JSON list of N, CA and C in Angstrom, two decimals:
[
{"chain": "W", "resi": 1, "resn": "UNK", "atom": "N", "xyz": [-2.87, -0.10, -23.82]},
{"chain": "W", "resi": 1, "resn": "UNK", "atom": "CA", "xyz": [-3.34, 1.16, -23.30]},
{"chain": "W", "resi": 1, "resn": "UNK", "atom": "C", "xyz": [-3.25, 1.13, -21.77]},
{"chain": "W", "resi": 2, "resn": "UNK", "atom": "N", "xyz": [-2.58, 1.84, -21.05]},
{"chain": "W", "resi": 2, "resn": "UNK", "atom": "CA", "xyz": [-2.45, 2.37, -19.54]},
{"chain": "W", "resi": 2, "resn": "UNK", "atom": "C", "xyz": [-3.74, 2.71, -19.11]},
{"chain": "W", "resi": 3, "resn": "UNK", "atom": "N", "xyz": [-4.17, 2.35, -18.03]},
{"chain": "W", "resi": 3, "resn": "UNK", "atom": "CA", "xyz": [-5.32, 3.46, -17.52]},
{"chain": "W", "resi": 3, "resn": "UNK", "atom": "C", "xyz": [-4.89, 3.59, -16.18]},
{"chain": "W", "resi": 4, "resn": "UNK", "atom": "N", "xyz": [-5.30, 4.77, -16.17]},
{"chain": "W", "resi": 4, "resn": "UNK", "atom": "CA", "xyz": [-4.95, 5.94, -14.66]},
{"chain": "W", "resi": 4, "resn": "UNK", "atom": "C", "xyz": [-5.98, 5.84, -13.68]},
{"chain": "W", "resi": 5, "resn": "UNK", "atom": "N", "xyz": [-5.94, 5.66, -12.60]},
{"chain": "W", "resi": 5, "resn": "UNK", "atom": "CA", "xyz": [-7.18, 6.06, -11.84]},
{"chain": "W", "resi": 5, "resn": "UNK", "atom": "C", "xyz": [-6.74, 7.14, -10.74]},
{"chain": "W", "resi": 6, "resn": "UNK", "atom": "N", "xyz": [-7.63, 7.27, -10.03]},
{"chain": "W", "resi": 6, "resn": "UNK", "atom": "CA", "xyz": [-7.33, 8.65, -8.77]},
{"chain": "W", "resi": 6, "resn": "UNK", "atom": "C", "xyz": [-8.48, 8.05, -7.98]},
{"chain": "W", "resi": 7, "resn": "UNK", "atom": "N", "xyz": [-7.63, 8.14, -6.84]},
{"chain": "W", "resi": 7, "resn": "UNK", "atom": "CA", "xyz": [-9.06, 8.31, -5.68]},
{"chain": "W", "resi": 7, "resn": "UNK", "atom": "C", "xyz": [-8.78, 9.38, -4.13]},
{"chain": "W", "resi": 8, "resn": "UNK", "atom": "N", "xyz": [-9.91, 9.96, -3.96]},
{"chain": "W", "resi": 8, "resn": "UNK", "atom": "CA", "xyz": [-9.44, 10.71, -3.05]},
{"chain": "W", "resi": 8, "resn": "UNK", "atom": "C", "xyz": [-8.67, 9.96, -1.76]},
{"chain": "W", "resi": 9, "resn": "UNK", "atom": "N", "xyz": [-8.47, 10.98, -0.81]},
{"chain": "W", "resi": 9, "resn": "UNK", "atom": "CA", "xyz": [-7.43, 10.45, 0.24]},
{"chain": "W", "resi": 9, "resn": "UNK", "atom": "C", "xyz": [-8.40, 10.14, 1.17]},
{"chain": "W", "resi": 10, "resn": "UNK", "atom": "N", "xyz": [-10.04, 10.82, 1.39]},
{"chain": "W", "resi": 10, "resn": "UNK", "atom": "CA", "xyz": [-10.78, 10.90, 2.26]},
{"chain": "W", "resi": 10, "resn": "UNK", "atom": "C", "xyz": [-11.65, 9.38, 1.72]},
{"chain": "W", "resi": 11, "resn": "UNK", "atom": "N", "xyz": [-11.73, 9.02, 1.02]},
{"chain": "W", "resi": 11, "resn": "UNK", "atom": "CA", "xyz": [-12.41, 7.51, -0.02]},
{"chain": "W", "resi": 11, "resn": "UNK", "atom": "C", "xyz": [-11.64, 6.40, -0.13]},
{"chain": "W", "resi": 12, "resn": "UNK", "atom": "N", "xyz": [-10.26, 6.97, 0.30]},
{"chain": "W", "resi": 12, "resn": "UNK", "atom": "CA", "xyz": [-9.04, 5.82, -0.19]},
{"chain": "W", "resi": 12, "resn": "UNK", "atom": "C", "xyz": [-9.03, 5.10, 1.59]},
{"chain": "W", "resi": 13, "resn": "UNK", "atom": "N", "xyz": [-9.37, 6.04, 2.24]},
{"chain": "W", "resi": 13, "resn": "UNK", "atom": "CA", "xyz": [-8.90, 5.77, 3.74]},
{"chain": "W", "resi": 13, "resn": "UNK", "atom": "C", "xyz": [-10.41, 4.87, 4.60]},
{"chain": "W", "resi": 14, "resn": "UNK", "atom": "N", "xyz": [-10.93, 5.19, 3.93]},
{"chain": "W", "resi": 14, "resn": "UNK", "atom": "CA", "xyz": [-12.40, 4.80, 3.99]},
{"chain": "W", "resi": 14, "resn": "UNK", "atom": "C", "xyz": [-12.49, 2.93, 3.63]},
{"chain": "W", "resi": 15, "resn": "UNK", "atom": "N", "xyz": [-11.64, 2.65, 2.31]},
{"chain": "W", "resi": 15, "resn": "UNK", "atom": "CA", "xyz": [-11.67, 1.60, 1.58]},
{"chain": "W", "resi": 15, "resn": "UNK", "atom": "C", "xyz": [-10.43, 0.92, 2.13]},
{"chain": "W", "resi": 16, "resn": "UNK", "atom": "N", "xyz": [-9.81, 1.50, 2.69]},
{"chain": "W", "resi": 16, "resn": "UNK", "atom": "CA", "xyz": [-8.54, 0.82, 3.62]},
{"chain": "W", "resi": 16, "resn": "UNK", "atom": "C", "xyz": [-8.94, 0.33, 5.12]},
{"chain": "W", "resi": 17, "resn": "UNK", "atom": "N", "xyz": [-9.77, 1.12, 5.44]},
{"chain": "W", "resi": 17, "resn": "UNK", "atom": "CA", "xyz": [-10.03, 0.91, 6.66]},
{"chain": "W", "resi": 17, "resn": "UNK", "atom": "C", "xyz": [-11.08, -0.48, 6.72]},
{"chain": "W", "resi": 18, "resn": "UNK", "atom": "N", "xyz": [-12.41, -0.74, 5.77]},
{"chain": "W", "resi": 18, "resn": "UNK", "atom": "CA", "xyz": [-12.46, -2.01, 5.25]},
{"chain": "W", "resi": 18, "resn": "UNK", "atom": "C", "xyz": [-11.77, -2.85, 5.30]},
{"chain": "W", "resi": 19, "resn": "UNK", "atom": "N", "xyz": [-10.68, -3.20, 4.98]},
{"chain": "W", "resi": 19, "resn": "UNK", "atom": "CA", "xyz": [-9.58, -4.25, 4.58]},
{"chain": "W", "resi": 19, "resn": "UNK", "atom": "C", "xyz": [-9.08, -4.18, 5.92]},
{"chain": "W", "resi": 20, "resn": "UNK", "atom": "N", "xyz": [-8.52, -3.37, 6.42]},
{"chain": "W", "resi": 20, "resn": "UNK", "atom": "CA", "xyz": [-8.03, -3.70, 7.66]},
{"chain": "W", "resi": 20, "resn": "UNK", "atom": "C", "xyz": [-8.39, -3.80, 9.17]},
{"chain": "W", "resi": 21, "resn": "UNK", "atom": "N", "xyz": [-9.90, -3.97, 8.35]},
{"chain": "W", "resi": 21, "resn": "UNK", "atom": "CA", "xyz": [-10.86, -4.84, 9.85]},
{"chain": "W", "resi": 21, "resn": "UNK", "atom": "C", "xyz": [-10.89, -5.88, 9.91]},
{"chain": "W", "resi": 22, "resn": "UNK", "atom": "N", "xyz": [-10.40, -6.56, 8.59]},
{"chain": "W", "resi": 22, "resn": "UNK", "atom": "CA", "xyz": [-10.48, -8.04, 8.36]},
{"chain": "W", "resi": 22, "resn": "UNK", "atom": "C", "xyz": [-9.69, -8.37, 9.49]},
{"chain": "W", "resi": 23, "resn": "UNK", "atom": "N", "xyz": [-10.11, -9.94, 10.32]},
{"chain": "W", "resi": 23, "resn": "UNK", "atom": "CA", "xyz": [-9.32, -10.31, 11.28]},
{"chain": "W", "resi": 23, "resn": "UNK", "atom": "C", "xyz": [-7.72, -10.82, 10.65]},
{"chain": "W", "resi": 24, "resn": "UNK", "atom": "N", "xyz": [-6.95, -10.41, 11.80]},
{"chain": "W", "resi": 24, "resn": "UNK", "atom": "CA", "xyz": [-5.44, -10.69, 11.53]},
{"chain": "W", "resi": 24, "resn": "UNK", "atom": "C", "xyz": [-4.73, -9.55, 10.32]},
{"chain": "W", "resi": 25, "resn": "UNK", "atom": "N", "xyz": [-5.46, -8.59, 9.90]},
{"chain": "W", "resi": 25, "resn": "UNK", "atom": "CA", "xyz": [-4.91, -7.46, 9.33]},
{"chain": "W", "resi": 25, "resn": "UNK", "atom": "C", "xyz": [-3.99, -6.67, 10.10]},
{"chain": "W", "resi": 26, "resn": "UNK", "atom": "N", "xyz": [-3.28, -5.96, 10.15]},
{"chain": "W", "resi": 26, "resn": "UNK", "atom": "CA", "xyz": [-2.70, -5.23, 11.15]},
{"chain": "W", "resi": 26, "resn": "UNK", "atom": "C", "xyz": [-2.64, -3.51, 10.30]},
{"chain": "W", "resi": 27, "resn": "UNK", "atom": "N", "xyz": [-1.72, -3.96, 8.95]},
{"chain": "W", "resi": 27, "resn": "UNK", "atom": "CA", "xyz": [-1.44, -2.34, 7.79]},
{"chain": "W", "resi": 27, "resn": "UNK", "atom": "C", "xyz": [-1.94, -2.69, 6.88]},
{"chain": "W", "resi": 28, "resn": "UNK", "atom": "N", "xyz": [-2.81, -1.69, 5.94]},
{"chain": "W", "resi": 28, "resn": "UNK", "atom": "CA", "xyz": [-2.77, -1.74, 4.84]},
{"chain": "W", "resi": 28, "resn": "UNK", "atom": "C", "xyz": [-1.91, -0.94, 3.88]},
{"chain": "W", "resi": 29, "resn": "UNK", "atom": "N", "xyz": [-1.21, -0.96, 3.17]},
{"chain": "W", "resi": 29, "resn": "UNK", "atom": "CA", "xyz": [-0.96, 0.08, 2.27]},
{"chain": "W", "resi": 29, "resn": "UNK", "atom": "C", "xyz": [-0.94, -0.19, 0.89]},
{"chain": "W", "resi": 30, "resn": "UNK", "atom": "N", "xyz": [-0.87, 0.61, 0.54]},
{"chain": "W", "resi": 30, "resn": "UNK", "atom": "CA", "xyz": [-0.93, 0.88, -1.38]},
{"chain": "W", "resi": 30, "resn": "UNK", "atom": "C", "xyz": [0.39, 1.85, -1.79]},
{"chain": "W", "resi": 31, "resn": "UNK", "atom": "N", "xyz": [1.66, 0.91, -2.20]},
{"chain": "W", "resi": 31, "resn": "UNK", "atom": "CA", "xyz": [2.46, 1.57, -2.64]},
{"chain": "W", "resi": 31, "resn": "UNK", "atom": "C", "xyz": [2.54, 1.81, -4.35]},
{"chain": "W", "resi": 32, "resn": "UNK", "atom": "N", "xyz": [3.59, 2.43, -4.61]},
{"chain": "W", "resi": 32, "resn": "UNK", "atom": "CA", "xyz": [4.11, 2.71, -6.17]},
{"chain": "W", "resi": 32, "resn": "UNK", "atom": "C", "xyz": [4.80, 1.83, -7.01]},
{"chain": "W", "resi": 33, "resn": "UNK", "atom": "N", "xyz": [4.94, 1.80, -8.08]},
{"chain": "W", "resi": 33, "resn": "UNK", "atom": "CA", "xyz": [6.20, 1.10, -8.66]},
{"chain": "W", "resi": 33, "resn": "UNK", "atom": "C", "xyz": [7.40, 1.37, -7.94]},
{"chain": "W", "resi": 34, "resn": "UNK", "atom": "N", "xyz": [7.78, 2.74, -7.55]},
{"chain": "W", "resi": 34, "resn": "UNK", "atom": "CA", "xyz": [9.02, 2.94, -7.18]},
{"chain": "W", "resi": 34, "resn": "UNK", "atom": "C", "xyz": [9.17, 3.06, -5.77]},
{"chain": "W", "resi": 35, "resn": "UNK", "atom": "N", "xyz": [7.89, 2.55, -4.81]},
{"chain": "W", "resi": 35, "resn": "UNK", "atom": "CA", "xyz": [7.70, 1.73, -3.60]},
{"chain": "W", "resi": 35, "resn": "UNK", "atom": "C", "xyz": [7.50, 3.25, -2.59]},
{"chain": "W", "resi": 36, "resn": "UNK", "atom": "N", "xyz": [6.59, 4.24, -3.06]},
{"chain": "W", "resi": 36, "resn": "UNK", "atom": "CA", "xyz": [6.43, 5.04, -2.38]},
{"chain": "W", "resi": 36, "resn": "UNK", "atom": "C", "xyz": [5.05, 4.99, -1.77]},
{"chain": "W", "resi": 37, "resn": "UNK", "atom": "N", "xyz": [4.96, 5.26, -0.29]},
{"chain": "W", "resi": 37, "resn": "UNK", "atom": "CA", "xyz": [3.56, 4.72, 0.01]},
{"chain": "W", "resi": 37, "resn": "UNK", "atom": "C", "xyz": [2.81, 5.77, -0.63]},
{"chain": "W", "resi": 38, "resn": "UNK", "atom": "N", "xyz": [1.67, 5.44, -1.13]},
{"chain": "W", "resi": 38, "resn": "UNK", "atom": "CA", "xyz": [0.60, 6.20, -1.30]},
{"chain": "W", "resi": 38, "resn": "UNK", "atom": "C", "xyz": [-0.84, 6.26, -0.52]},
{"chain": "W", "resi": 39, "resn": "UNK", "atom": "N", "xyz": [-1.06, 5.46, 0.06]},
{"chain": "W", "resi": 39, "resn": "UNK", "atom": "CA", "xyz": [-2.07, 5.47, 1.29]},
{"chain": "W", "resi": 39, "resn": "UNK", "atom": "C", "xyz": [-1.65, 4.49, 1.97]},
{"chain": "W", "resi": 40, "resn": "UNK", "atom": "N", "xyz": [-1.88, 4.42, 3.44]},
{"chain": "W", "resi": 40, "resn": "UNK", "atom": "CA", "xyz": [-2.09, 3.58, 4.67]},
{"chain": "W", "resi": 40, "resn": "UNK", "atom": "C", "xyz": [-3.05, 3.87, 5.83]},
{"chain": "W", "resi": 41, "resn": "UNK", "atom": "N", "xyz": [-3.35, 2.78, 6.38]},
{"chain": "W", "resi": 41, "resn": "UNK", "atom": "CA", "xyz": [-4.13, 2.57, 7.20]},
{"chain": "W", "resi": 41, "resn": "UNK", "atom": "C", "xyz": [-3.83, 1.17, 7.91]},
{"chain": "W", "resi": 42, "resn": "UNK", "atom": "N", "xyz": [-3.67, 1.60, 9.14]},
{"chain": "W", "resi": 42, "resn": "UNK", "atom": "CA", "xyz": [-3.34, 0.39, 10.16]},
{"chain": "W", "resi": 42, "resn": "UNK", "atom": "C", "xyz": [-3.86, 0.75, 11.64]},
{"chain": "W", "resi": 43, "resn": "UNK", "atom": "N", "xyz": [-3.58, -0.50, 12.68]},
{"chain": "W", "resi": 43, "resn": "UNK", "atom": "CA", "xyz": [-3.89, -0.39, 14.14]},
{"chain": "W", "resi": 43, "resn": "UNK", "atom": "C", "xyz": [-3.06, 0.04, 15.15]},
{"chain": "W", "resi": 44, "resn": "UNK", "atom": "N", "xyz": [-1.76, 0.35, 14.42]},
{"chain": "W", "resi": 44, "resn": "UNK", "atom": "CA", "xyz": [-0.52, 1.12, 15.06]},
{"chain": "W", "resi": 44, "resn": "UNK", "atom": "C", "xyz": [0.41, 1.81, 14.26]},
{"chain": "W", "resi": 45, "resn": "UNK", "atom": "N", "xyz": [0.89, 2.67, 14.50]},
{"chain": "W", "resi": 45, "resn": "UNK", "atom": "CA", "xyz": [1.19, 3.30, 13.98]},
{"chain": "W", "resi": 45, "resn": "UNK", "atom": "C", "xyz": [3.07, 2.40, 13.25]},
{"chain": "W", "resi": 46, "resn": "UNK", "atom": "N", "xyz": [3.22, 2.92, 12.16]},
{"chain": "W", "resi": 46, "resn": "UNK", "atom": "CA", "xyz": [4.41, 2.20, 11.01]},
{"chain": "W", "resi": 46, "resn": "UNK", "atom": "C", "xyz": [5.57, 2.59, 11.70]},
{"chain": "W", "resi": 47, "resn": "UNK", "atom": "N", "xyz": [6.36, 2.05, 11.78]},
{"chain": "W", "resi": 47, "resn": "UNK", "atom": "CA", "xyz": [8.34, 2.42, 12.14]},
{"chain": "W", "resi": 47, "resn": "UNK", "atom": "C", "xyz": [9.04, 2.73, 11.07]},
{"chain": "W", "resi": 48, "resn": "UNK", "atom": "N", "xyz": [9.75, 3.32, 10.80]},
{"chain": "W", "resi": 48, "resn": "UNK", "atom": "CA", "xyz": [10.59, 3.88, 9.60]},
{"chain": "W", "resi": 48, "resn": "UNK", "atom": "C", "xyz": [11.20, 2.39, 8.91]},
{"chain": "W", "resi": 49, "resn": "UNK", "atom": "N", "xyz": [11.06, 1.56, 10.07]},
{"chain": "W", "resi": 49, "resn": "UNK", "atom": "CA", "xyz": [11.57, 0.32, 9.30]},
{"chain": "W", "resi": 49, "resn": "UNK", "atom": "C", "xyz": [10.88, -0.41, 8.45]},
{"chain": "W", "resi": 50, "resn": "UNK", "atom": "N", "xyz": [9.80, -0.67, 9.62]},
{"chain": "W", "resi": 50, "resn": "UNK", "atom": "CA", "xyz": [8.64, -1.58, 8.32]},
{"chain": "W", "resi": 50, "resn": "UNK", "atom": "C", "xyz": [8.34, -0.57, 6.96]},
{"chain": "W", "resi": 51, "resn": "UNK", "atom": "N", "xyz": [8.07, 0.59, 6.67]},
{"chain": "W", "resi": 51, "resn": "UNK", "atom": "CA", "xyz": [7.70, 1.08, 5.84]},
{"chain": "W", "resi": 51, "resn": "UNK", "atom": "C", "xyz": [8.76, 0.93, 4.87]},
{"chain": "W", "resi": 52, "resn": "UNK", "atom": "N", "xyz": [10.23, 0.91, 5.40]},
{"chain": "W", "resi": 52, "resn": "UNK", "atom": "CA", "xyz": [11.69, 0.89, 4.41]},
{"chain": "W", "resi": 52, "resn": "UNK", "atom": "C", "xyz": [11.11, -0.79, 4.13]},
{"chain": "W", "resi": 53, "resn": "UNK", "atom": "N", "xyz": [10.47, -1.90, 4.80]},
{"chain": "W", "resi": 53, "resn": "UNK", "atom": "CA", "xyz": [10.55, -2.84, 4.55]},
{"chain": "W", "resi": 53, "resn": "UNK", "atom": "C", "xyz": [10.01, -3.48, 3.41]},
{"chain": "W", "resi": 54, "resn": "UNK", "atom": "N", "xyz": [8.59, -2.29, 3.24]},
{"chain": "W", "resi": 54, "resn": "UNK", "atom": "CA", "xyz": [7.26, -2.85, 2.31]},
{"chain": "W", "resi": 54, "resn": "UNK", "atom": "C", "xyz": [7.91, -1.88, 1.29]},
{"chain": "W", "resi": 55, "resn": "UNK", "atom": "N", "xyz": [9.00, -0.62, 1.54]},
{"chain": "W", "resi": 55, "resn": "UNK", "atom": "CA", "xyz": [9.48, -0.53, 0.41]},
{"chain": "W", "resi": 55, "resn": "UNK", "atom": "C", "xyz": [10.23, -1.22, -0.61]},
{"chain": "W", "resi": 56, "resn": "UNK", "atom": "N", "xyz": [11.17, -2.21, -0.25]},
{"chain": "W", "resi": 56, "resn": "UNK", "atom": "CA", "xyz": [12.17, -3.06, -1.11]},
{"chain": "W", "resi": 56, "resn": "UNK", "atom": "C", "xyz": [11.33, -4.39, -1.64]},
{"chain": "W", "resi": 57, "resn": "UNK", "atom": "N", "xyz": [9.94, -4.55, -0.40]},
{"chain": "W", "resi": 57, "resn": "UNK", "atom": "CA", "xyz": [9.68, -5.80, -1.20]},
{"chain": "W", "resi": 57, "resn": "UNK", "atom": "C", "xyz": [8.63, -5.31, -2.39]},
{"chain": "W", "resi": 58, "resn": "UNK", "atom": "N", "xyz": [8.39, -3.98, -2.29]},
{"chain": "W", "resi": 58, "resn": "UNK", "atom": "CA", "xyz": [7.10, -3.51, -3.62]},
{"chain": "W", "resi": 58, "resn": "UNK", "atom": "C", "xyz": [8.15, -3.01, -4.50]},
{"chain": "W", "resi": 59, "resn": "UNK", "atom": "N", "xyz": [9.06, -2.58, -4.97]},
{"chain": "W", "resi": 59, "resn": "UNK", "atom": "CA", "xyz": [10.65, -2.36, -5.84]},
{"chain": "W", "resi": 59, "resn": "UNK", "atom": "C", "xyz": [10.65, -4.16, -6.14]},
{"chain": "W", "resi": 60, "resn": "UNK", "atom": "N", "xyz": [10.75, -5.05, -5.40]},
{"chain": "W", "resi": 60, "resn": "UNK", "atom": "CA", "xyz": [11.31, -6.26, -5.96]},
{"chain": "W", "resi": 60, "resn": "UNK", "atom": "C", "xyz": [10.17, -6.95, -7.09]},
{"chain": "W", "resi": 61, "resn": "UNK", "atom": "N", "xyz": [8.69, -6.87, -6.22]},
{"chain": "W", "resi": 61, "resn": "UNK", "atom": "CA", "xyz": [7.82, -7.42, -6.83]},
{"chain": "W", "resi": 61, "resn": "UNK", "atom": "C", "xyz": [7.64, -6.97, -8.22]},
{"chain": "W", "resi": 62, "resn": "UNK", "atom": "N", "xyz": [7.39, -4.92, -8.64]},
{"chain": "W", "resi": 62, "resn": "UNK", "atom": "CA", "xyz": [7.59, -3.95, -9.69]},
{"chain": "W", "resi": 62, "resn": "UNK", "atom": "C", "xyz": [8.65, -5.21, -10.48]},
{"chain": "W", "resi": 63, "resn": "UNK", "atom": "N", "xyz": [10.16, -5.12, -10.54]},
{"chain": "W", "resi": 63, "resn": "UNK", "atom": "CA", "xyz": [11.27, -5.28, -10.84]},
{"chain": "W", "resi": 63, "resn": "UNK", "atom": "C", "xyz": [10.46, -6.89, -11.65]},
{"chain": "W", "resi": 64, "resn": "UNK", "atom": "N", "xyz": [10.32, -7.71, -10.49]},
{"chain": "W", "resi": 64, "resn": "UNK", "atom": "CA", "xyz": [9.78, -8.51, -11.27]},
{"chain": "W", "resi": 64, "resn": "UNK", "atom": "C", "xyz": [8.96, -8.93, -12.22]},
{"chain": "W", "resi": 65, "resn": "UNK", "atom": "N", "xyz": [7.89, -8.41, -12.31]},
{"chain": "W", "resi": 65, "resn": "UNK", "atom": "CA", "xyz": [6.72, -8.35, -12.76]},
{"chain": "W", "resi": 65, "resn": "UNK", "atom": "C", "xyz": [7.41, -7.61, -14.24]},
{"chain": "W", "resi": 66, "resn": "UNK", "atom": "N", "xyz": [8.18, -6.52, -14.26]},
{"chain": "W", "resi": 66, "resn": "UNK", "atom": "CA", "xyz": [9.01, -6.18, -15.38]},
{"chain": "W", "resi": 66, "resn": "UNK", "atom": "C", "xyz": [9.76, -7.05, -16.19]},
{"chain": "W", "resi": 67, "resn": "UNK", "atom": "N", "xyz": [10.72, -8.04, -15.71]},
{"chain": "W", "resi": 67, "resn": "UNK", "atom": "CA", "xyz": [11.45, -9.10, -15.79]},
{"chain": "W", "resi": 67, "resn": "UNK", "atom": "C", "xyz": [10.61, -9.97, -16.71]},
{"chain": "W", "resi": 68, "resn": "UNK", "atom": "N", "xyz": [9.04, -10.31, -16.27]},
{"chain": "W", "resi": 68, "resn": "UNK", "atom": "CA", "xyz": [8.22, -11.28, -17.08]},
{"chain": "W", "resi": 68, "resn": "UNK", "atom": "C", "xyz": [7.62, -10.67, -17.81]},
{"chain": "W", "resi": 69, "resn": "UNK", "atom": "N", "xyz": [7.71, -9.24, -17.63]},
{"chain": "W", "resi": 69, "resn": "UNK", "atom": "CA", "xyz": [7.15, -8.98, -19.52]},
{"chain": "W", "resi": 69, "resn": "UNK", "atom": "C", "xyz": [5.48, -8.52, -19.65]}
]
């Protein structure tokens, strides 16, 4: 059985911002299977690169995690 959750954007940013007080945090994000961000929160703002970056490695990790079943 799948289960779904939802959280708002105003609760999600709230619970990100937590995590990325931790020392030596810099971004947080929460991407998709198909590596689309769905929330972030960081201390500077993302480059089209890093975000293309945390895209291929959340696609590889997905991909994998598929692979083992």
């Amino acid at each position: 059985m799948i289960q779904c959750y939802t959280i708002s954007a105003e609760a999600s940013q709230k619970l990100l911002r937590k995590v990325a007080d931790v020392p030596g945090v810099r971004h947080v994000a929460v991407l998709d299977a198909v590596g689309l961000c769905l929330a972030h929160t960081g201390h500077e703002p993302v480059s089209p690169m890093l975000l293309s970056d945390w895209t291929v490695v959340a696609r590889a990790a997905f991909a994998a995690c598929d692979d083992l079943g």
